[in-house]
Amino acid sequence: MRLTVLGCSGSLPGPSSPASCYVVEAGGVRLVLDLGNGALGALQDHVGADGLGSIDAILISHLHPDHYIDLCGYYVALRYGPVHAGRRVPVWGPDHTAERLAIAFGENPDPGMSTEFDFRTYSDDAFHIGPLRVSTTRVRHPVDAYAIRIEHEGRSLVYSGDTGPAQALIDLARDADLLLCEASFRDGGDHPPDLHLTGVEAGQHARAAGARRLVVTHVPPWGDPDEAAAEARTAFDGPVEAAHAGAVWEL
Ligand SMILES: [Zn+2]
Ligand SMILES: [Zn+2]
């Protein structure tokens, strides 16, 4: 399983990275986790000029613009560009993803983007995309938000999405080979509850889950990803790295 970071800037695009977007490739399947502002350019660079049609599914963690808004541009490429998916591209997300996208684009939600995208809503049930098993859990954020676990041939990757401290994230990340975890806040600040994690909290979640490796992400442009990683190392004994655009991990 290969994880490629296309965008990791927290809450908005930054000068060195788009907002959230990660590509997971395994078993001949290519998934996109989140497609935040600015990420569609990096995605085209990653998959090549014709590659947008070859994405097997897009999984959206929640409906904040830094996680989903570039689906609008992807829709334009599918509808008007030389991209031929040959099918409706599956888009998994929270309730109302289809309506929110249509409204963002100024279209009537019926049919909205349903001729280009096959919208599907998370439930408690795991599902498969080709040979990849996907399970999700609701996490703690001001909007309906999910963490996502992807498994293939005994390897596992868990992505936190955006969340405050959450036992559900620990449960989902149990024994994961890699936990890709947001660390938006620095330790010691007066932070709003149920919004984001500090670097220390990301480390605590990785340790409690028994994850084998931690990658911290979603640090805003005014923050320092290396500081987030250093914080996490105070709470987690395993390898800790900071995500940056273009980084790749092989699991
Ligand atoms: Zn975010
Ligand atoms: Zn968010």
Tab-separated table of C-alpha atoms and ligand atoms in Angstrom:
chain	number	residue	atom	x	y	z
A	1	MET	CA	0.000	0.000	0.000
A	2	ARG	CA	1.350	3.387	-0.955
A	3	LEU	CA	0.309	6.695	0.621
A	4	THR	CA	1.126	9.905	-1.254
A	5	VAL	CA	0.515	13.320	0.279
A	6	LEU	CA	-0.776	15.784	-2.301
A	7	GLY	CA	-2.027	18.368	0.184
A	8	CYS	CA	-1.586	18.647	3.930
A	9	SER	CA	-2.047	22.324	4.777
A	10	GLY	CA	-4.513	22.671	7.643
A	11	SER	CA	-7.819	24.502	7.201
A	12	LEU	CA	-6.737	26.363	4.043
A	13	PRO	CA	-4.110	26.060	1.304
A	14	GLY	CA	-0.665	27.352	2.200
A	15	PRO	CA	2.309	28.612	0.181
A	16	SER	CA	3.922	25.156	0.143
A	17	SER	CA	0.913	22.834	-0.005
A	18	PRO	CA	-2.724	22.591	-1.062
A	19	ALA	CA	-5.315	21.785	1.585
A	20	SER	CA	-6.021	18.154	2.487
A	21	CYS	CA	-5.619	15.484	-0.195
A	22	TYR	CA	-4.013	12.038	0.007
A	23	VAL	CA	-3.789	9.264	-2.566
A	24	VAL	CA	-3.809	5.615	-1.482
A	25	GLU	CA	-2.762	3.018	-4.055
A	26	ALA	CA	-2.934	-0.722	-3.402
A	27	GLY	CA	-4.100	-3.858	-5.168
A	28	GLY	CA	-4.453	-1.992	-8.472
A	29	VAL	CA	-6.864	0.513	-6.909
A	30	ARG	CA	-6.326	4.246	-6.570
A	31	LEU	CA	-8.304	6.091	-3.901
A	32	VAL	CA	-8.322	9.795	-3.083
A	33	LEU	CA	-8.870	10.807	0.554
A	34	ASP	CA	-10.259	14.355	0.592
A	35	LEU	CA	-9.952	16.912	-2.193
A	36	GLY	CA	-9.497	20.279	-0.490
A	37	ASN	CA	-8.796	23.686	-1.963
A	38	GLY	CA	-5.923	23.683	-4.384
A	39	ALA	CA	-5.520	19.913	-4.452
A	40	LEU	CA	-6.937	19.260	-7.922
A	41	GLY	CA	-3.802	20.664	-9.574
A	42	ALA	CA	-1.555	18.374	-7.546
A	43	LEU	CA	-3.867	15.449	-8.318
A	44	GLN	CA	-3.560	16.088	-12.063
A	45	ASP	CA	0.204	16.221	-11.660
A	46	HIS	CA	0.130	12.889	-9.793
A	47	VAL	CA	-2.147	10.928	-12.140
A	48	GLY	CA	-1.184	12.514	-15.456
A	49	ALA	CA	-3.253	14.423	-17.979
A	50	ASP	CA	-5.753	11.626	-18.583
A	51	GLY	CA	-5.560	10.106	-15.129
A	52	LEU	CA	-8.506	11.890	-13.540
A	53	GLY	CA	-10.757	9.353	-15.212
A	54	SER	CA	-8.892	6.449	-13.637
A	55	ILE	CA	-9.543	7.248	-9.983
A	56	ASP	CA	-11.516	4.391	-8.469
A	57	ALA	CA	-13.184	6.353	-5.667
A	58	ILE	CA	-12.985	9.545	-3.658
A	59	LEU	CA	-13.588	9.449	0.101
A	60	ILE	CA	-14.467	12.741	1.768
A	61	SER	CA	-13.916	12.973	5.524
A	62	HIS	CA	-16.260	15.935	6.076
A	63	LEU	CA	-17.796	18.921	4.344
A	64	HIS	CA	-15.405	21.707	5.252
A	65	PRO	CA	-14.010	23.383	2.102
A	66	ASP	CA	-10.425	22.389	2.864
A	67	HIS	CA	-11.519	18.747	2.496
A	68	TYR	CA	-13.994	18.657	-0.391
A	69	ILE	CA	-14.351	21.862	-2.399
A	70	ASP	CA	-12.075	20.851	-5.315
A	71	LEU	CA	-14.684	18.237	-6.222
A	72	CYS	CA	-16.296	21.186	-8.030
A	73	GLY	CA	-13.298	21.417	-10.384
A	74	TYR	CA	-13.152	17.644	-10.741
A	75	TYR	CA	-16.797	17.749	-11.824
A	76	VAL	CA	-15.934	20.329	-14.501
A	77	ALA	CA	-13.108	18.120	-15.780
A	78	LEU	CA	-15.444	15.104	-15.981
A	79	ARG	CA	-18.320	17.002	-17.565
A	80	TYR	CA	-16.588	19.364	-19.956
A	81	GLY	CA	-12.960	18.258	-20.207
A	82	PRO	CA	-11.310	15.451	-22.191
A	83	VAL	CA	-11.527	13.164	-19.160
A	84	HIS	CA	-13.477	9.982	-19.786
A	85	ALA	CA	-14.180	8.013	-16.648
A	86	GLY	CA	-16.529	5.658	-18.514
A	87	ARG	CA	-18.641	5.457	-15.384
A	88	ARG	CA	-19.887	7.613	-12.551
A	89	VAL	CA	-16.967	8.120	-10.159
A	90	PRO	CA	-17.908	6.914	-6.645
A	91	VAL	CA	-17.780	9.707	-4.061
A	92	TRP	CA	-18.186	8.544	-0.469
A	93	GLY	CA	-19.000	11.149	2.148
A	94	PRO	CA	-21.282	12.310	4.943
A	95	ASP	CA	-24.998	12.882	4.441
A	96	HIS	CA	-25.805	15.737	2.052
A	97	THR	CA	-22.485	15.674	0.178
A	98	ALA	CA	-24.337	15.730	-3.169
A	99	GLU	CA	-26.551	18.655	-2.186
A	100	ARG	CA	-23.719	20.684	-0.713
A	101	LEU	CA	-21.625	20.265	-3.843
A	102	ALA	CA	-24.480	21.274	-6.131
A	103	ILE	CA	-25.158	24.375	-4.047
A	104	ALA	CA	-21.463	25.292	-3.969
A	105	PHE	CA	-21.466	25.132	-7.757
A	106	GLY	CA	-24.756	27.023	-8.132
A	107	GLU	CA	-26.675	24.077	-9.540
A	108	ASN	CA	-30.034	22.652	-8.666
A	109	PRO	CA	-29.361	19.682	-6.344
A	110	ASP	CA	-31.573	17.589	-8.641
A	111	PRO	CA	-29.745	16.256	-10.628
A	112	GLY	CA	-26.744	18.211	-9.315
A	113	MET	CA	-23.558	16.315	-10.150
A	114	SER	CA	-25.192	12.885	-10.069
A	115	THR	CA	-24.477	12.162	-13.748
A	116	GLU	CA	-20.712	12.432	-13.053
A	117	PHE	CA	-20.518	11.198	-9.451
A	118	ASP	CA	-22.045	8.167	-7.756
A	119	PHE	CA	-22.664	9.580	-4.280
A	120	ARG	CA	-22.603	7.138	-1.373
A	121	THR	CA	-23.029	7.794	2.339
A	122	TYR	CA	-20.993	6.247	5.168
A	123	SER	CA	-22.696	3.890	7.576
A	124	ASP	CA	-21.509	1.631	10.386
A	125	ASP	CA	-20.829	-1.084	7.814
A	126	ALA	CA	-17.413	-1.564	6.267
A	127	PHE	CA	-17.334	-1.711	2.470
A	128	HIS	CA	-14.928	-2.772	-0.255
A	129	ILE	CA	-13.437	-0.850	-3.130
A	130	GLY	CA	-11.888	-3.604	-5.224
A	131	PRO	CA	-9.693	-5.588	-2.802
A	132	LEU	CA	-9.475	-2.725	-0.299
A	133	ARG	CA	-11.585	-2.868	2.845
A	134	VAL	CA	-12.776	0.527	4.097
A	135	SER	CA	-14.281	1.242	7.500
A	136	THR	CA	-15.188	4.580	9.028
A	137	THR	CA	-16.154	6.054	12.360
A	138	ARG	CA	-17.665	9.351	13.390
A	139	VAL	CA	-15.177	11.669	15.113
A	140	ARG	CA	-15.510	14.941	17.039
A	141	HIS	CA	-15.743	18.077	14.914
A	142	PRO	CA	-18.354	20.848	14.525
A	143	VAL	CA	-19.785	19.091	11.449
A	144	ASP	CA	-20.498	15.440	10.659
A	145	ALA	CA	-16.930	14.115	10.287
A	146	TYR	CA	-15.341	10.714	9.796
A	147	ALA	CA	-12.031	8.964	10.273
A	148	ILE	CA	-11.263	6.371	7.621
A	149	ARG	CA	-9.418	3.023	7.817
A	150	ILE	CA	-8.150	1.270	4.688
A	151	GLU	CA	-6.876	-2.300	4.769
A	152	HIS	CA	-5.273	-4.488	2.143
A	153	GLU	CA	-3.433	-7.801	2.509
A	154	GLY	CA	-2.756	-7.307	6.200
A	155	ARG	CA	-1.614	-3.700	5.932
A	156	SER	CA	-3.636	-0.841	7.363
A	157	LEU	CA	-3.753	2.927	7.120
A	158	VAL	CA	-5.991	5.162	9.242
A	159	TYR	CA	-6.715	8.799	8.439
A	160	SER	CA	-8.154	10.940	11.228
A	161	GLY	CA	-9.803	13.619	9.112
A	162	ASP	CA	-10.415	16.595	11.410
A	163	THR	CA	-11.240	15.803	15.015
A	164	GLY	CA	-10.896	16.762	18.625
A	165	PRO	CA	-9.791	14.045	21.036
A	166	ALA	CA	-11.884	10.951	20.216
A	167	GLN	CA	-11.960	7.418	21.591
A	168	ALA	CA	-13.566	6.402	18.293
A	169	LEU	CA	-10.363	7.371	16.464
A	170	ILE	CA	-8.296	5.263	18.867
A	171	ASP	CA	-10.626	2.304	18.308
A	172	LEU	CA	-10.483	2.651	14.519
A	173	ALA	CA	-6.689	3.029	14.530
A	174	ARG	CA	-6.090	-0.106	16.630
A	175	ASP	CA	-2.746	-1.686	15.565
A	176	ALA	CA	-2.660	0.350	12.343
A	177	ASP	CA	0.580	0.286	10.379
A	178	LEU	CA	0.288	4.038	9.861
A	179	LEU	CA	-1.887	6.642	11.537
A	180	LEU	CA	-2.188	9.808	9.460
A	181	CYS	CA	-3.401	12.158	12.155
A	182	GLU	CA	-4.244	15.793	12.234
A	183	ALA	CA	-2.243	17.965	14.667
A	184	SER	CA	-3.591	21.431	13.997
A	185	PHE	CA	-2.990	22.928	17.417
A	186	ARG	CA	0.106	23.415	19.544
A	187	ASP	CA	0.111	22.156	23.085
A	188	GLY	CA	-0.751	24.603	25.858
A	189	GLY	CA	-3.037	26.975	23.988
A	190	ASP	CA	-6.601	27.749	24.970
A	191	HIS	CA	-8.239	25.736	22.208
A	192	PRO	CA	-11.952	25.290	21.486
A	193	PRO	CA	-13.212	21.791	22.389
A	194	ASP	CA	-14.096	19.117	19.817
A	195	LEU	CA	-12.359	20.867	16.938
A	196	HIS	CA	-8.749	19.710	16.447
A	197	LEU	CA	-5.884	17.825	18.090
A	198	THR	CA	-2.572	19.132	19.352
A	199	GLY	CA	0.653	17.382	18.407
A	200	VAL	CA	0.771	15.862	21.891
A	201	GLU	CA	-2.788	14.575	21.523
A	202	ALA	CA	-1.987	13.058	18.121
A	203	GLY	CA	0.870	11.191	19.808
A	204	GLN	CA	-1.399	10.087	22.648
A	205	HIS	CA	-3.955	8.729	20.172
A	206	ALA	CA	-1.254	6.812	18.278
A	207	ARG	CA	0.076	5.329	21.514
A	208	ALA	CA	-3.367	4.384	22.832
A	209	ALA	CA	-4.209	2.723	19.516
A	210	GLY	CA	-0.941	0.801	19.328
A	211	ALA	CA	-0.240	2.298	15.903
A	212	ARG	CA	3.154	1.419	14.454
A	213	ARG	CA	3.899	4.762	12.809
A	214	LEU	CA	2.497	8.284	13.083
A	215	VAL	CA	2.400	10.962	10.426
A	216	VAL	CA	1.098	14.318	11.644
A	217	THR	CA	-0.735	16.547	9.204
A	218	HIS	CA	-3.240	19.416	8.803
A	219	VAL	CA	-0.924	22.004	10.368
A	220	PRO	CA	-2.121	25.463	9.241
A	221	PRO	CA	0.139	27.719	7.161
A	222	TRP	CA	1.032	29.772	10.242
A	223	GLY	CA	2.155	26.662	12.129
A	224	ASP	CA	5.284	24.509	11.984
A	225	PRO	CA	4.795	20.832	11.052
A	226	ASP	CA	8.152	19.939	12.607
A	227	GLU	CA	6.977	21.370	15.934
A	228	ALA	CA	3.821	19.273	15.670
A	229	ALA	CA	5.939	16.163	15.092
A	230	ALA	CA	8.248	17.055	17.995
A	231	GLU	CA	5.225	17.410	20.279
A	232	ALA	CA	3.880	14.044	19.142
A	233	ARG	CA	7.217	12.377	19.928
A	234	THR	CA	6.801	13.342	23.590
A	235	ALA	CA	3.744	11.068	23.758
A	236	PHE	CA	4.490	8.282	21.234
A	237	ASP	CA	7.585	6.083	21.113
A	238	GLY	CA	7.198	4.919	17.502
A	239	PRO	CA	8.388	6.725	14.382
A	240	VAL	CA	6.821	10.170	13.941
A	241	GLU	CA	7.099	12.286	10.815
A	242	ALA	CA	5.411	15.413	9.532
A	243	ALA	CA	3.485	15.260	6.266
A	244	HIS	CA	4.603	17.516	3.427
A	245	ALA	CA	3.331	17.822	-0.115
A	246	GLY	CA	4.837	15.081	-2.244
A	247	ALA	CA	5.784	12.787	0.647
A	248	VAL	CA	5.305	9.049	0.072
A	249	TRP	CA	5.068	6.164	2.514
A	250	GLU	CA	5.104	2.496	1.505
A	251	LEU	CA	3.330	0.193	3.934
B	1	ZN	ZN	-9.625	20.771	7.887
B	2	ZN	ZN	-12.814	20.565	9.397
